[in-house]
mmCIF file of C-alpha atoms in Angstrom:
data_model
loop_
_atom_site.group_PDB
_atom_site.id
_atom_site.type_symbol
_atom_site.label_atom_id
_atom_site.label_comp_id
_atom_site.label_asym_id
_atom_site.label_seq_id
_atom_site.Cartn_x
_atom_site.Cartn_y
_atom_site.Cartn_z
ATOM 1 C CA MET A 1 -36.761 -20.720 -256.639
ATOM 2 C CA ARG A 2 -35.815 -18.559 -259.624
ATOM 3 C CA LEU A 3 -33.218 -20.234 -261.949
ATOM 4 C CA THR A 4 -32.946 -17.218 -264.265
ATOM 5 C CA SER A 5 -34.074 -13.606 -264.115
ATOM 6 C CA GLY A 6 -36.674 -12.319 -266.497
ATOM 7 C CA THR A 7 -36.276 -9.096 -268.315
ATOM 8 C CA ALA A 8 -38.462 -6.204 -267.409
ATOM 9 C CA GLY A 9 -39.988 -4.379 -270.280
ATOM 10 C CA SER A 10 -43.236 -2.914 -271.346
ATOM 11 C CA ARG A 11 -46.361 -4.755 -270.392
ATOM 12 C CA PRO A 12 -47.402 -7.286 -273.142
ATOM 13 C CA LYS A 13 -50.747 -6.756 -274.710
ATOM 14 C CA ALA A 14 -51.719 -10.396 -274.334
ATOM 15 C CA VAL A 15 -49.980 -13.087 -272.338
ATOM 16 C CA ALA A 16 -50.134 -16.615 -273.637
ATOM 17 C CA LEU A 17 -50.403 -19.215 -270.882
ATOM 18 C CA LYS A 18 -49.536 -22.698 -272.072
ATOM 19 C CA LEU A 19 -49.225 -26.119 -270.508
ATOM 20 C CA LYS A 20 -46.592 -28.671 -271.408
ATOM 21 C CA ARG A 21 -45.255 -31.910 -269.948
ATOM 22 C CA VAL A 22 -41.766 -31.155 -268.768
ATOM 23 C CA TYR A 23 -40.405 -34.379 -270.442
ATOM 24 C CA LEU A 24 -41.116 -32.921 -273.903
ATOM 25 C CA LYS A 25 -38.344 -31.020 -275.646
ATOM 26 C CA PRO A 26 -38.105 -27.332 -274.830
ATOM 27 C CA GLU A 27 -38.967 -25.046 -277.763
ATOM 28 C CA PRO A 28 -38.474 -21.310 -278.260
ATOM 29 C CA ARG A 29 -42.282 -20.877 -278.574
ATOM 30 C CA ASP A 30 -42.577 -22.094 -274.946
ATOM 31 C CA GLY A 31 -41.394 -18.707 -273.772
ATOM 32 C CA LEU A 32 -40.678 -18.656 -270.083
ATOM 33 C CA ARG A 33 -40.850 -22.302 -268.766
ATOM 34 C CA VAL A 34 -42.155 -22.522 -265.162
ATOM 35 C CA LEU A 35 -42.143 -25.865 -263.323
ATOM 36 C CA VAL A 36 -45.204 -26.076 -260.915
ATOM 37 C CA ASP A 37 -44.538 -29.494 -259.367
ATOM 38 C CA ARG A 38 -43.372 -30.055 -255.810
ATOM 39 C CA LEU A 39 -40.748 -32.636 -256.823
ATOM 40 C CA TRP A 40 -38.127 -32.347 -259.472
ATOM 41 C CA PRO A 41 -38.974 -34.617 -262.488
ATOM 42 C CA ARG A 42 -37.327 -37.966 -262.235
ATOM 43 C CA GLY A 43 -34.550 -38.608 -264.579
ATOM 44 C CA LEU A 44 -34.177 -35.066 -265.917
ATOM 45 C CA THR A 45 -31.204 -32.687 -265.525
ATOM 46 C CA LYS A 46 -31.923 -29.014 -265.132
ATOM 47 C CA GLN A 47 -30.321 -28.395 -268.558
ATOM 48 C CA LYS A 48 -32.363 -31.027 -270.342
ATOM 49 C CA ALA A 49 -35.632 -29.874 -268.672
ATOM 50 C CA GLY A 50 -35.053 -26.301 -269.785
ATOM 51 C CA VAL A 51 -36.794 -24.918 -266.712
ATOM 52 C CA ASP A 52 -36.450 -21.236 -266.292
ATOM 53 C CA CYS A 53 -38.183 -20.990 -262.905
ATOM 54 C CA TRP A 54 -39.303 -23.570 -260.382
ATOM 55 C CA LEU A 55 -42.253 -22.488 -258.242
ATOM 56 C CA ARG A 56 -42.648 -25.631 -256.111
ATOM 57 C CA ASP A 57 -44.880 -23.890 -253.606
ATOM 58 C CA LEU A 58 -47.627 -23.621 -256.189
ATOM 59 C CA ALA A 59 -47.955 -27.389 -256.208
ATOM 60 C CA PRO A 60 -50.821 -28.971 -254.369
ATOM 61 C CA SER A 61 -50.052 -30.223 -250.811
ATOM 62 C CA ASN A 62 -48.867 -33.827 -250.522
ATOM 63 C CA THR A 63 -52.108 -34.693 -248.818
ATOM 64 C CA LEU A 64 -54.176 -33.327 -251.692
ATOM 65 C CA ARG A 65 -51.937 -34.789 -254.341
ATOM 66 C CA LYS A 66 -52.167 -38.223 -252.768
ATOM 67 C CA TRP A 67 -55.881 -38.030 -252.248
ATOM 68 C CA TYR A 68 -56.477 -37.053 -255.941
ATOM 69 C CA GLY A 69 -54.210 -39.688 -257.471
ATOM 70 C CA HIS A 70 -55.004 -38.426 -261.024
ATOM 71 C CA ASP A 71 -58.454 -39.983 -260.731
ATOM 72 C CA PRO A 72 -60.631 -38.053 -263.266
ATOM 73 C CA ARG A 73 -63.700 -38.787 -261.188
ATOM 74 C CA ARG A 74 -62.142 -36.599 -258.464
ATOM 75 C CA TRP A 75 -61.121 -33.773 -260.820
ATOM 76 C CA ALA A 76 -63.852 -31.256 -259.947
ATOM 77 C CA GLU A 77 -63.331 -31.755 -256.207
ATOM 78 C CA PHE A 78 -59.528 -31.630 -256.673
ATOM 79 C CA LYS A 79 -59.818 -28.219 -258.411
ATOM 80 C CA ARG A 80 -61.999 -26.898 -255.610
ATOM 81 C CA ARG A 81 -59.567 -27.994 -252.957
ATOM 82 C CA TYR A 82 -56.568 -26.908 -254.894
ATOM 83 C CA ARG A 83 -58.144 -23.479 -255.399
ATOM 84 C CA ALA A 84 -58.552 -23.222 -251.564
ATOM 85 C CA GLU A 85 -54.897 -24.078 -251.166
ATOM 86 C CA LEU A 86 -53.902 -21.422 -253.653
ATOM 87 C CA LYS A 87 -55.716 -18.804 -251.752
ATOM 88 C CA GLY A 88 -53.863 -19.777 -248.537
ATOM 89 C CA ALA A 89 -50.747 -18.200 -247.149
ATOM 90 C CA ARG A 90 -48.338 -20.921 -248.182
ATOM 91 C CA GLN A 91 -48.714 -20.310 -251.958
ATOM 92 C CA GLY A 92 -49.078 -16.551 -251.672
ATOM 93 C CA GLU A 93 -45.437 -15.583 -252.492
ATOM 94 C CA ALA A 94 -45.138 -18.127 -255.310
ATOM 95 C CA LEU A 95 -48.476 -17.019 -256.801
ATOM 96 C CA ALA A 96 -47.389 -13.408 -256.686
ATOM 97 C CA GLU A 97 -44.139 -14.435 -258.360
ATOM 98 C CA LEU A 98 -45.990 -16.190 -261.152
ATOM 99 C CA LYS A 99 -48.249 -13.227 -261.716
ATOM 100 C CA ARG A 100 -45.184 -10.926 -261.919
ATOM 101 C CA LEU A 101 -43.567 -13.219 -264.467
ATOM 102 C CA ARG A 102 -46.786 -13.184 -266.529
ATOM 103 C CA ARG A 103 -46.650 -9.406 -266.572
ATOM 104 C CA GLU A 104 -43.052 -9.500 -267.891
ATOM 105 C CA GLN A 105 -43.227 -12.263 -270.398
ATOM 106 C CA PRO A 106 -45.405 -12.553 -273.583
ATOM 107 C CA THR A 107 -45.520 -16.329 -273.177
ATOM 108 C CA VAL A 108 -45.414 -18.506 -270.045
ATOM 109 C CA THR A 109 -45.605 -22.277 -270.172
ATOM 110 C CA LEU A 110 -46.542 -24.162 -267.022
ATOM 111 C CA LEU A 111 -44.636 -27.390 -266.778
ATOM 112 C CA PHE A 112 -45.815 -30.531 -265.149
ATOM 113 C CA SER A 113 -44.434 -34.103 -264.980
ATOM 114 C CA SER A 114 -47.700 -36.123 -264.842
ATOM 115 C CA LYS A 115 -48.513 -38.592 -267.516
ATOM 116 C CA GLU A 116 -52.096 -37.332 -267.194
ATOM 117 C CA GLU A 117 -52.078 -34.352 -269.564
ATOM 118 C CA ARG A 118 -55.618 -33.031 -268.929
ATOM 119 C CA PHE A 119 -56.322 -33.539 -265.285
ATOM 120 C CA ASN A 120 -53.143 -32.334 -263.550
ATOM 121 C CA ASN A 121 -52.220 -29.474 -261.154
ATOM 122 C CA ALA A 122 -50.884 -27.265 -263.944
ATOM 123 C CA ALA A 123 -54.232 -27.485 -265.823
ATOM 124 C CA ALA A 124 -56.056 -26.636 -262.576
ATOM 125 C CA LEU A 125 -53.659 -23.724 -261.882
ATOM 126 C CA LYS A 126 -54.254 -22.381 -265.387
ATOM 127 C CA VAL A 127 -58.025 -22.468 -264.793
ATOM 128 C CA PHE A 128 -57.466 -20.596 -261.403
ATOM 129 C CA LEU A 129 -55.297 -17.851 -263.064
ATOM 130 C CA ARG A 130 -57.918 -17.121 -265.682
#
């Protein structure tokens, strides 16, 4: 679901892809802020979150999310399973939208709500996109 429209322009030379917890204050250097969680972050209004685009279909399936449970011992397997999901049909449109946004914006920040800042779906998505 797009919350705002991006501006089309010349293709940026380099796209910065950042990660940030959605509960942290939005900053101009975040660029386009894209929420990649299935559920809206608890206790945040859309205005306070500063989310420009919510691509909930990029989030892992509920089954995978519950299996993983942010257990660092399962991180490698989580990334493998999540990568397989990202290659599936369900995420195809959302992944195409994210790739389009990256072509249009010099900086894109993937937002996540997890307290686990290193081992979360946004970090796995960033690895997948590289």
